[in-house]
């Protein structure tokens, strides 16, 4: 099997989940998030674009319901022994197959948790699932159970995150020589992604963000490339990825020389990121971290140019996004605790002057101050 962790690691994760099921008085949980399945069993696929479900009973036994295309995938990449297939056919309703499987597992009338909040369960399939389960048992929303367990990283997971961070640094190193007047965004992007692959890394859960000129103010990937001009701005958001564990970084790199406005925005972004670092300690919450960011940018008269979140947890994620929960936003009560991997980004977009500035990196939380996982400093980069 192509497992990326020792069997004892998976056993410990299963035991943690069993404790949660017992505390919530659940007889079983239906997992639809691919990252939940990967974390619990190693199962690695993009087949979650179709209906599939990992049934985990309170006793720790597991059964995967999936399609024939993923049978060998599950056997080769996971510790799952019991795999049941639903058949592709006209008018197929795999929710019926799942209900029949639950009946075979003696779960009729049981209290069953469902992982609803995931791209692995579309609204269409969720409705079909509810139709089949409404008279089958007691159904509870169990969306946050595994995602919260994944928030706290084991030593083996931290090692994956550190490797991913090294690959993120390698990607920036590969990009910098190409960022200059006449530099082609296509070649920059190819160099960054190529560095991750060359280092043994994986595809990211979402596209790298690259945009120059006015496009530097965008926070999402878009199609289309351009070449850099003499005095230009290039916003990059990318991640090193290793065994699906992500370590994102973010920078706005300038060509030529920094304008006065660029320098003002950079000074504010750097001050805000340093304030966030001080707040990213046990005893504070995710909301406190956001407040540190917001206060700093307010002091620089940039409130209307900032976003309403400044980062999030990261780990093993699948398409369409490497963003994980919880996020740094106002009032989030989730406590900061050791052994979290968290991405903090300062994003300032001044549409009035069409000036962009970003700064971000991934941290490992500790008993005190967080540890930056990047070897790069926080200086403004002008090429």
mmCIF file of C-alpha atoms in Angstrom:
data_model
loop_
_atom_site.group_PDB
_atom_site.id
_atom_site.type_symbol
_atom_site.label_atom_id
_atom_site.label_comp_id
_atom_site.label_asym_id
_atom_site.label_seq_id
_atom_site.Cartn_x
_atom_site.Cartn_y
_atom_site.Cartn_z
ATOM 1 C CA UNK A 1 0.000 0.000 0.000
ATOM 2 C CA UNK A 2 1.093 3.581 -0.717
ATOM 3 C CA UNK A 3 0.698 4.928 2.813
ATOM 4 C CA UNK A 4 2.385 8.151 3.912
ATOM 5 C CA UNK A 5 2.076 7.459 7.648
ATOM 6 C CA UNK A 6 2.717 4.520 9.956
ATOM 7 C CA UNK A 7 -0.254 2.321 10.789
ATOM 8 C CA UNK A 8 0.047 3.428 14.418
ATOM 9 C CA UNK A 9 -0.647 7.010 13.282
ATOM 10 C CA UNK A 10 -3.903 5.973 11.653
ATOM 11 C CA UNK A 11 -4.845 3.923 14.711
ATOM 12 C CA UNK A 12 -4.354 6.969 16.945
ATOM 13 C CA UNK A 13 -6.531 9.093 14.659
ATOM 14 C CA UNK A 14 -9.278 6.451 14.682
ATOM 15 C CA UNK A 15 -9.143 6.328 18.462
ATOM 16 C CA UNK A 16 -9.543 10.116 18.674
ATOM 17 C CA UNK A 17 -12.570 9.930 16.401
ATOM 18 C CA UNK A 18 -14.097 7.114 18.471
ATOM 19 C CA UNK A 19 -13.833 9.301 21.577
ATOM 20 C CA UNK A 20 -15.680 12.093 19.751
ATOM 21 C CA UNK A 21 -18.421 9.742 18.593
ATOM 22 C CA UNK A 22 -18.890 8.462 22.133
ATOM 23 C CA UNK A 23 -19.046 11.995 23.581
ATOM 24 C CA UNK A 24 -21.632 13.017 20.982
ATOM 25 C CA UNK A 25 -23.566 9.757 21.446
ATOM 26 C CA UNK A 26 -23.276 8.828 17.777
ATOM 27 C CA UNK A 27 -23.489 5.217 16.664
ATOM 28 C CA UNK A 28 -21.801 6.044 13.357
ATOM 29 C CA UNK A 29 -20.648 8.948 11.212
ATOM 30 C CA UNK A 30 -20.907 9.303 7.434
ATOM 31 C CA UNK A 31 -17.788 11.025 6.092
ATOM 32 C CA UNK A 32 -17.942 12.741 2.697
ATOM 33 C CA UNK A 33 -14.978 15.144 2.910
ATOM 34 C CA UNK A 34 -11.978 13.749 1.042
ATOM 35 C CA UNK A 35 -9.571 15.260 3.566
ATOM 36 C CA UNK A 36 -11.430 13.424 6.361
ATOM 37 C CA UNK A 37 -11.028 10.121 4.555
ATOM 38 C CA UNK A 38 -7.376 10.835 3.772
ATOM 39 C CA UNK A 39 -6.605 11.812 7.374
ATOM 40 C CA UNK A 40 -8.349 8.795 8.828
ATOM 41 C CA UNK A 41 -7.297 6.099 6.351
ATOM 42 C CA UNK A 42 -4.810 7.447 3.805
ATOM 43 C CA UNK A 43 -7.379 7.121 0.999
ATOM 44 C CA UNK A 44 -6.118 9.392 -1.777
ATOM 45 C CA UNK A 45 -8.298 10.215 -4.802
ATOM 46 C CA UNK A 46 -10.139 12.941 -6.665
ATOM 47 C CA UNK A 47 -13.076 10.556 -6.996
ATOM 48 C CA UNK A 48 -15.005 12.589 -4.423
ATOM 49 C CA UNK A 49 -16.387 14.546 -7.396
ATOM 50 C CA UNK A 50 -18.823 11.627 -7.484
ATOM 51 C CA UNK A 51 -20.862 10.165 -4.621
ATOM 52 C CA UNK A 52 -18.772 8.260 -2.104
ATOM 53 C CA UNK A 53 -18.984 7.822 1.651
ATOM 54 C CA UNK A 54 -16.815 6.388 4.397
ATOM 55 C CA UNK A 55 -19.010 4.907 7.125
ATOM 56 C CA UNK A 56 -17.296 4.836 10.518
ATOM 57 C CA UNK A 57 -19.076 3.042 13.359
ATOM 58 C CA UNK A 58 -18.600 3.845 17.026
ATOM 59 C CA UNK A 59 -16.538 0.677 17.443
ATOM 60 C CA UNK A 60 -13.993 1.984 14.911
ATOM 61 C CA UNK A 61 -14.958 -0.318 12.038
ATOM 62 C CA UNK A 62 -15.078 1.331 8.611
ATOM 63 C CA UNK A 63 -16.722 0.651 5.248
ATOM 64 C CA UNK A 64 -16.174 2.693 2.084
ATOM 65 C CA UNK A 65 -18.967 3.047 -0.477
ATOM 66 C CA UNK A 66 -17.535 4.207 -3.804
ATOM 67 C CA UNK A 67 -17.459 3.592 -7.556
ATOM 68 C CA UNK A 68 -15.548 0.886 -9.413
ATOM 69 C CA UNK A 69 -13.013 3.453 -10.661
ATOM 70 C CA UNK A 70 -11.844 3.983 -7.078
ATOM 71 C CA UNK A 71 -11.772 0.361 -5.908
ATOM 72 C CA UNK A 72 -8.077 -0.143 -6.626
ATOM 73 C CA UNK A 73 -7.303 3.405 -5.556
ATOM 74 C CA UNK A 74 -8.752 2.690 -2.109
ATOM 75 C CA UNK A 75 -7.024 -0.673 -1.832
ATOM 76 C CA UNK A 76 -3.646 0.775 -2.791
ATOM 77 C CA UNK A 77 -3.629 4.052 -0.850
ATOM 78 C CA UNK A 78 -5.583 3.305 2.321
ATOM 79 C CA UNK A 79 -6.013 0.995 5.283
ATOM 80 C CA UNK A 80 -9.659 0.370 4.367
ATOM 81 C CA UNK A 81 -10.416 -3.350 4.165
ATOM 82 C CA UNK A 82 -14.153 -3.269 3.499
ATOM 83 C CA UNK A 83 -15.055 -1.585 0.195
ATOM 84 C CA UNK A 84 -18.541 -1.671 -1.317
ATOM 85 C CA UNK A 85 -19.315 -0.442 -4.831
ATOM 86 C CA UNK A 86 -22.338 1.300 -6.205
ATOM 87 C CA UNK A 87 -22.902 0.817 -9.925
ATOM 88 C CA UNK A 88 -22.935 3.561 -12.535
ATOM 89 C CA UNK A 89 -26.177 3.188 -14.462
ATOM 90 C CA UNK A 90 -29.040 5.244 -15.817
ATOM 91 C CA UNK A 91 -31.105 6.561 -12.929
ATOM 92 C CA UNK A 92 -28.612 5.415 -10.299
ATOM 93 C CA UNK A 93 -29.197 6.723 -6.788
ATOM 94 C CA UNK A 94 -26.202 5.824 -4.612
ATOM 95 C CA UNK A 95 -27.993 7.214 -1.565
ATOM 96 C CA UNK A 96 -30.179 4.102 -1.758
ATOM 97 C CA UNK A 97 -27.049 1.935 -1.863
ATOM 98 C CA UNK A 98 -25.799 3.780 1.222
ATOM 99 C CA UNK A 99 -29.053 3.269 3.080
ATOM 100 C CA UNK A 100 -28.917 -0.458 2.249
ATOM 101 C CA UNK A 101 -25.319 -0.595 3.448
ATOM 102 C CA UNK A 102 -26.261 1.085 6.729
ATOM 103 C CA UNK A 103 -29.030 -1.467 7.143
ATOM 104 C CA UNK A 104 -26.531 -4.292 6.569
ATOM 105 C CA UNK A 105 -24.341 -2.699 9.249
ATOM 106 C CA UNK A 106 -27.227 -2.970 11.725
ATOM 107 C CA UNK A 107 -27.628 0.806 11.978
ATOM 108 C CA UNK A 108 -31.397 0.981 11.438
ATOM 109 C CA UNK A 109 -32.797 3.330 14.072
ATOM 110 C CA UNK A 110 -29.299 4.406 15.141
ATOM 111 C CA UNK A 111 -28.064 7.945 15.805
ATOM 112 C CA UNK A 112 -25.958 8.783 12.749
ATOM 113 C CA UNK A 113 -23.813 11.862 12.129
ATOM 114 C CA UNK A 114 -23.462 13.239 8.614
ATOM 115 C CA UNK A 115 -20.566 15.347 7.357
ATOM 116 C CA UNK A 116 -22.642 17.829 5.352
ATOM 117 C CA UNK A 117 -20.270 20.807 5.118
ATOM 118 C CA UNK A 118 -17.981 19.604 2.346
ATOM 119 C CA UNK A 119 -17.568 19.807 -1.404
ATOM 120 C CA UNK A 120 -17.635 15.996 -1.315
ATOM 121 C CA UNK A 121 -21.399 16.109 -0.772
ATOM 122 C CA UNK A 122 -23.231 18.277 -3.278
ATOM 123 C CA UNK A 123 -26.598 19.794 -2.446
ATOM 124 C CA UNK A 124 -28.182 17.427 -4.972
ATOM 125 C CA UNK A 125 -26.704 14.348 -3.320
ATOM 126 C CA UNK A 126 -27.363 15.765 0.131
ATOM 127 C CA UNK A 127 -31.069 16.021 -0.664
ATOM 128 C CA UNK A 128 -31.123 12.456 -1.948
ATOM 129 C CA UNK A 129 -29.309 11.314 1.181
ATOM 130 C CA UNK A 130 -31.804 13.045 3.466
ATOM 131 C CA UNK A 131 -34.689 11.487 1.562
ATOM 132 C CA UNK A 132 -33.296 8.024 2.241
ATOM 133 C CA UNK A 133 -32.370 8.602 5.879
ATOM 134 C CA UNK A 134 -35.307 10.658 7.145
ATOM 135 C CA UNK A 135 -37.113 7.536 8.406
ATOM 136 C CA UNK A 136 -34.037 5.361 8.821
ATOM 137 C CA UNK A 137 -32.578 6.746 12.044
ATOM 138 C CA UNK A 138 -31.747 9.870 14.034
ATOM 139 C CA UNK A 139 -29.613 12.126 11.850
ATOM 140 C CA UNK A 140 -27.271 14.801 13.233
ATOM 141 C CA UNK A 141 -24.971 17.279 11.507
ATOM 142 C CA UNK A 142 -21.429 16.080 12.236
ATOM 143 C CA UNK A 143 -19.641 18.436 9.841
ATOM 144 C CA UNK A 144 -17.042 19.777 12.252
ATOM 145 C CA UNK A 145 -15.930 16.620 14.054
ATOM 146 C CA UNK A 146 -13.044 15.432 11.879
ATOM 147 C CA UNK A 147 -12.060 18.896 10.681
ATOM 148 C CA UNK A 148 -11.442 19.970 14.278
ATOM 149 C CA UNK A 149 -9.434 16.823 14.993
ATOM 150 C CA UNK A 150 -7.287 17.659 11.964
ATOM 151 C CA UNK A 151 -6.594 21.131 13.366
ATOM 152 C CA UNK A 152 -4.072 19.695 15.834
ATOM 153 C CA UNK A 153 -1.079 18.223 14.043
ATOM 154 C CA UNK A 154 0.907 15.182 15.133
ATOM 155 C CA UNK A 155 4.722 15.166 14.914
ATOM 156 C CA UNK A 156 4.472 13.184 11.668
ATOM 157 C CA UNK A 157 2.107 15.778 10.200
ATOM 158 C CA UNK A 158 4.337 18.643 11.313
ATOM 159 C CA UNK A 159 7.181 17.001 9.392
ATOM 160 C CA UNK A 160 4.992 17.027 6.264
ATOM 161 C CA UNK A 161 4.173 20.714 6.795
ATOM 162 C CA UNK A 162 7.846 21.579 7.223
ATOM 163 C CA UNK A 163 8.703 19.784 3.984
ATOM 164 C CA UNK A 164 5.883 21.649 2.256
ATOM 165 C CA UNK A 165 7.273 24.947 3.573
ATOM 166 C CA UNK A 166 10.693 24.123 2.141
ATOM 167 C CA UNK A 167 9.040 23.572 -1.233
ATOM 168 C CA UNK A 168 7.231 26.915 -0.955
ATOM 169 C CA UNK A 169 10.573 28.608 -0.369
ATOM 170 C CA UNK A 170 12.047 26.760 -3.349
ATOM 171 C CA UNK A 171 9.184 28.041 -5.493
ATOM 172 C CA UNK A 172 9.914 31.647 -4.555
ATOM 173 C CA UNK A 173 13.618 31.124 -5.195
ATOM 174 C CA UNK A 174 12.763 29.828 -8.672
ATOM 175 C CA UNK A 175 10.507 32.778 -9.425
ATOM 176 C CA UNK A 176 12.692 35.690 -8.339
ATOM 177 C CA UNK A 177 15.244 35.611 -11.208
ATOM 178 C CA UNK A 178 12.350 35.774 -13.681
ATOM 179 C CA UNK A 179 10.632 38.774 -12.077
ATOM 180 C CA UNK A 180 11.974 41.726 -14.047
ATOM 181 C CA UNK A 181 11.016 44.079 -16.857
ATOM 182 C CA UNK A 182 9.759 41.879 -19.695
ATOM 183 C CA UNK A 183 9.360 38.889 -17.395
ATOM 184 C CA UNK A 184 6.583 36.537 -18.475
ATOM 185 C CA UNK A 185 3.958 35.506 -15.928
ATOM 186 C CA UNK A 186 3.693 32.155 -17.706
ATOM 187 C CA UNK A 187 7.371 31.369 -17.147
ATOM 188 C CA UNK A 188 7.210 32.566 -13.536
ATOM 189 C CA UNK A 189 4.236 30.343 -12.822
ATOM 190 C CA UNK A 190 5.861 27.373 -14.554
ATOM 191 C CA UNK A 191 9.045 27.825 -12.548
ATOM 192 C CA UNK A 192 7.191 27.971 -9.244
ATOM 193 C CA UNK A 193 5.036 24.933 -9.866
ATOM 194 C CA UNK A 194 7.996 23.098 -11.379
ATOM 195 C CA UNK A 195 10.088 23.693 -8.259
ATOM 196 C CA UNK A 196 7.412 22.068 -6.115
ATOM 197 C CA UNK A 197 7.179 19.059 -8.415
ATOM 198 C CA UNK A 198 10.954 18.758 -8.717
ATOM 199 C CA UNK A 199 11.186 18.665 -4.929
ATOM 200 C CA UNK A 200 8.802 15.733 -4.700
ATOM 201 C CA UNK A 201 5.715 17.815 -3.989
ATOM 202 C CA UNK A 202 2.137 17.611 -5.210
ATOM 203 C CA UNK A 203 -0.462 19.665 -7.007
ATOM 204 C CA UNK A 204 -2.008 22.294 -4.724
ATOM 205 C CA UNK A 205 -5.663 22.068 -3.727
ATOM 206 C CA UNK A 206 -6.277 25.307 -5.624
ATOM 207 C CA UNK A 207 -4.421 27.164 -8.339
ATOM 208 C CA UNK A 208 -1.500 29.443 -7.555
ATOM 209 C CA UNK A 209 -2.507 33.101 -7.734
ATOM 210 C CA UNK A 210 -0.491 35.262 -10.093
ATOM 211 C CA UNK A 211 -1.344 38.728 -11.330
ATOM 212 C CA UNK A 212 0.563 41.842 -12.331
ATOM 213 C CA UNK A 213 -0.411 45.394 -13.113
ATOM 214 C CA UNK A 214 -4.065 45.959 -12.187
ATOM 215 C CA UNK A 215 -4.474 42.172 -11.875
ATOM 216 C CA UNK A 216 -2.172 42.321 -8.834
ATOM 217 C CA UNK A 217 -5.207 43.526 -6.863
ATOM 218 C CA UNK A 218 -7.021 40.208 -7.392
ATOM 219 C CA UNK A 219 -7.111 37.582 -4.650
ATOM 220 C CA UNK A 220 -8.071 34.687 -6.905
ATOM 221 C CA UNK A 221 -6.562 32.909 -9.874
ATOM 222 C CA UNK A 222 -7.754 33.994 -13.323
ATOM 223 C CA UNK A 223 -6.864 32.870 -16.806
ATOM 224 C CA UNK A 224 -4.569 34.985 -18.977
ATOM 225 C CA UNK A 225 -0.902 36.019 -18.783
ATOM 226 C CA UNK A 226 0.998 39.249 -19.328
ATOM 227 C CA UNK A 227 4.598 40.427 -19.277
ATOM 228 C CA UNK A 228 5.958 42.732 -16.595
ATOM 229 C CA UNK A 229 6.764 46.358 -17.310
ATOM 230 C CA UNK A 230 9.587 48.549 -16.016
ATOM 231 C CA UNK A 231 7.774 49.630 -12.834
ATOM 232 C CA UNK A 232 5.276 46.900 -12.095
ATOM 233 C CA UNK A 233 3.655 44.975 -9.263
ATOM 234 C CA UNK A 234 3.247 41.198 -9.170
ATOM 235 C CA UNK A 235 1.075 39.495 -6.556
ATOM 236 C CA UNK A 236 1.822 35.835 -5.907
ATOM 237 C CA UNK A 237 0.050 33.418 -3.603
ATOM 238 C CA UNK A 238 1.288 29.856 -3.747
ATOM 239 C CA UNK A 239 1.875 26.846 -1.557
ATOM 240 C CA UNK A 240 4.437 24.162 -1.143
ATOM 241 C CA UNK A 241 2.561 20.867 -0.998
ATOM 242 C CA UNK A 242 3.843 17.554 0.296
ATOM 243 C CA UNK A 243 1.597 14.508 0.629
ATOM 244 C CA UNK A 244 -1.307 16.979 0.370
ATOM 245 C CA UNK A 245 -0.058 19.067 3.333
ATOM 246 C CA UNK A 246 0.080 22.743 2.371
ATOM 247 C CA UNK A 247 2.324 25.614 3.437
ATOM 248 C CA UNK A 248 1.126 28.759 1.638
ATOM 249 C CA UNK A 249 3.036 31.985 1.155
ATOM 250 C CA UNK A 250 2.064 35.368 -0.296
ATOM 251 C CA UNK A 251 4.079 38.271 -1.652
ATOM 252 C CA UNK A 252 3.694 41.328 -3.837
ATOM 253 C CA UNK A 253 6.991 41.765 -5.678
ATOM 254 C CA UNK A 254 7.887 45.028 -7.433
ATOM 255 C CA UNK A 255 9.966 45.730 -10.521
ATOM 256 C CA UNK A 256 11.925 48.921 -11.034
ATOM 257 C CA UNK A 257 11.486 50.859 -7.814
ATOM 258 C CA UNK A 258 8.932 51.051 -5.056
ATOM 259 C CA UNK A 259 6.475 53.905 -5.253
ATOM 260 C CA UNK A 260 5.691 55.922 -2.153
ATOM 261 C CA UNK A 261 2.298 54.212 -1.908
ATOM 262 C CA UNK A 262 3.818 50.755 -2.263
ATOM 263 C CA UNK A 263 6.221 51.517 0.569
ATOM 264 C CA UNK A 264 3.395 52.814 2.769
ATOM 265 C CA UNK A 265 1.320 49.708 2.174
ATOM 266 C CA UNK A 266 4.283 47.411 2.731
ATOM 267 C CA UNK A 267 5.188 49.069 6.026
ATOM 268 C CA UNK A 268 1.605 48.585 7.176
ATOM 269 C CA UNK A 269 1.465 44.971 6.001
ATOM 270 C CA UNK A 270 4.701 44.099 7.761
ATOM 271 C CA UNK A 271 3.607 45.791 10.984
ATOM 272 C CA UNK A 272 0.280 43.960 10.835
ATOM 273 C CA UNK A 273 1.920 40.575 10.257
ATOM 274 C CA UNK A 274 4.269 41.106 13.194
ATOM 275 C CA UNK A 275 1.285 42.074 15.358
ATOM 276 C CA UNK A 276 -0.483 38.915 14.271
ATOM 277 C CA UNK A 277 2.561 36.842 15.237
ATOM 278 C CA UNK A 278 2.470 38.288 18.753
ATOM 279 C CA UNK A 279 -1.215 37.414 19.046
ATOM 280 C CA UNK A 280 -0.828 33.897 17.651
ATOM 281 C CA UNK A 281 -0.141 32.381 21.078
ATOM 282 C CA UNK A 282 -2.023 30.117 23.509
ATOM 283 C CA UNK A 283 -4.397 32.187 25.611
ATOM 284 C CA UNK A 284 -5.612 34.109 22.578
ATOM 285 C CA UNK A 285 -8.276 33.194 20.045
ATOM 286 C CA UNK A 286 -8.478 33.255 16.260
ATOM 287 C CA UNK A 287 -10.597 36.381 16.713
ATOM 288 C CA UNK A 288 -7.824 38.019 18.741
ATOM 289 C CA UNK A 289 -5.403 37.367 15.888
ATOM 290 C CA UNK A 290 -7.739 39.079 13.435
ATOM 291 C CA UNK A 291 -8.171 42.011 15.802
ATOM 292 C CA UNK A 292 -4.386 42.517 15.920
ATOM 293 C CA UNK A 293 -4.385 42.718 12.120
ATOM 294 C CA UNK A 294 -7.378 45.060 12.007
ATOM 295 C CA UNK A 295 -6.051 47.434 14.697
ATOM 296 C CA UNK A 296 -2.723 47.792 12.935
ATOM 297 C CA UNK A 297 -4.220 48.555 9.543
ATOM 298 C CA UNK A 298 -6.696 50.958 11.127
ATOM 299 C CA UNK A 299 -3.762 52.809 12.668
ATOM 300 C CA UNK A 300 -2.385 53.167 9.132
ATOM 301 C CA UNK A 301 -5.750 54.447 7.836
ATOM 302 C CA UNK A 302 -6.192 51.343 5.688
ATOM 303 C CA UNK A 303 -9.372 49.826 7.081
ATOM 304 C CA UNK A 304 -11.289 50.233 3.811
ATOM 305 C CA UNK A 305 -8.480 48.564 1.859
ATOM 306 C CA UNK A 306 -8.162 45.389 3.967
ATOM 307 C CA UNK A 307 -10.113 42.122 3.908
ATOM 308 C CA UNK A 308 -12.436 40.722 6.575
ATOM 309 C CA UNK A 309 -10.207 37.720 7.267
ATOM 310 C CA UNK A 310 -6.429 37.464 7.529
ATOM 311 C CA UNK A 311 -5.664 33.761 7.396
ATOM 312 C CA UNK A 312 -6.694 30.258 8.302
ATOM 313 C CA UNK A 313 -5.594 26.802 9.302
ATOM 314 C CA UNK A 314 -3.798 24.680 6.714
ATOM 315 C CA UNK A 315 -3.041 21.001 6.423
ATOM 316 C CA UNK A 316 -3.955 18.135 4.116
ATOM 317 C CA UNK A 317 -6.599 19.479 1.753
ATOM 318 C CA UNK A 318 -8.101 18.593 -1.604
ATOM 319 C CA UNK A 319 -9.663 20.550 -4.463
ATOM 320 C CA UNK A 320 -11.134 23.153 -4.673
ATOM 321 C CA UNK A 321 -9.251 24.976 -1.897
ATOM 322 C CA UNK A 322 -6.290 24.629 0.434
ATOM 323 C CA UNK A 323 -8.096 26.880 2.958
ATOM 324 C CA UNK A 324 -9.090 25.023 6.108
ATOM 325 C CA UNK A 325 -11.091 25.964 9.161
ATOM 326 C CA UNK A 326 -10.946 27.816 11.474
ATOM 327 C CA UNK A 327 -10.186 31.224 9.975
ATOM 328 C CA UNK A 328 -8.894 34.464 11.431
ATOM 329 C CA UNK A 329 -11.968 36.692 11.415
ATOM 330 C CA UNK A 330 -13.742 38.967 13.864
ATOM 331 C CA UNK A 331 -15.138 37.231 16.926
ATOM 332 C CA UNK A 332 -13.922 33.706 16.139
ATOM 333 C CA UNK A 333 -13.743 32.073 19.605
ATOM 334 C CA UNK A 334 -11.529 29.113 18.622
ATOM 335 C CA UNK A 335 -8.487 29.138 20.962
ATOM 336 C CA UNK A 336 -4.940 29.198 19.664
ATOM 337 C CA UNK A 337 -3.175 26.034 20.827
ATOM 338 C CA UNK A 338 0.202 24.401 20.170
ATOM 339 C CA UNK A 339 0.791 22.227 17.097
ATOM 340 C CA UNK A 340 -1.445 24.077 14.672
ATOM 341 C CA UNK A 341 -0.194 25.033 11.209
ATOM 342 C CA UNK A 342 -1.653 28.452 10.378
ATOM 343 C CA UNK A 343 -1.317 30.716 7.360
ATOM 344 C CA UNK A 344 -1.484 34.461 8.058
ATOM 345 C CA UNK A 345 -1.824 36.848 5.117
ATOM 346 C CA UNK A 346 -1.848 40.632 5.054
ATOM 347 C CA UNK A 347 -3.709 41.738 1.918
ATOM 348 C CA UNK A 348 -4.059 45.456 1.174
ATOM 349 C CA UNK A 349 -5.705 46.432 -2.102
ATOM 350 C CA UNK A 350 -5.987 50.164 -2.808
ATOM 351 C CA UNK A 351 -8.323 50.300 -5.795
ATOM 352 C CA UNK A 352 -8.236 54.109 -5.824
ATOM 353 C CA UNK A 353 -4.552 54.171 -6.757
ATOM 354 C CA UNK A 354 -4.501 50.609 -8.208
ATOM 355 C CA UNK A 355 -1.798 49.691 -5.726
ATOM 356 C CA UNK A 356 -1.457 46.182 -4.281
ATOM 357 C CA UNK A 357 0.537 44.877 -1.340
ATOM 358 C CA UNK A 358 0.480 41.438 0.249
ATOM 359 C CA UNK A 359 2.624 39.585 2.748
ATOM 360 C CA UNK A 360 2.000 36.143 4.199
ATOM 361 C CA UNK A 361 3.583 32.947 5.451
ATOM 362 C CA UNK A 362 2.782 29.745 7.334
ATOM 363 C CA UNK A 363 3.462 29.241 11.044
ATOM 364 C CA UNK A 364 3.619 26.376 13.509
ATOM 365 C CA UNK A 365 2.106 27.339 16.845
ATOM 366 C CA UNK A 366 4.001 26.469 20.020
ATOM 367 C CA UNK A 367 3.611 26.933 23.770
ATOM 368 C CA UNK A 368 4.702 30.543 23.230
ATOM 369 C CA UNK A 369 5.452 32.497 20.037
ATOM 370 C CA UNK A 370 4.706 30.825 16.692
ATOM 371 C CA UNK A 371 7.512 29.461 14.541
ATOM 372 C CA UNK A 372 7.629 30.736 10.937
ATOM 373 C CA UNK A 373 8.111 27.774 8.599
ATOM 374 C CA UNK A 374 9.664 29.840 5.791
ATOM 375 C CA UNK A 375 13.382 30.600 5.565
ATOM 376 C CA UNK A 376 12.632 33.860 3.695
ATOM 377 C CA UNK A 377 12.592 37.180 5.534
ATOM 378 C CA UNK A 378 9.803 39.766 5.452
ATOM 379 C CA UNK A 379 11.656 42.453 3.495
ATOM 380 C CA UNK A 380 10.004 44.175 0.533
ATOM 381 C CA UNK A 381 11.197 42.531 -2.663
ATOM 382 C CA UNK A 382 12.065 44.925 -5.502
ATOM 383 C CA UNK A 383 13.664 43.472 -8.619
#
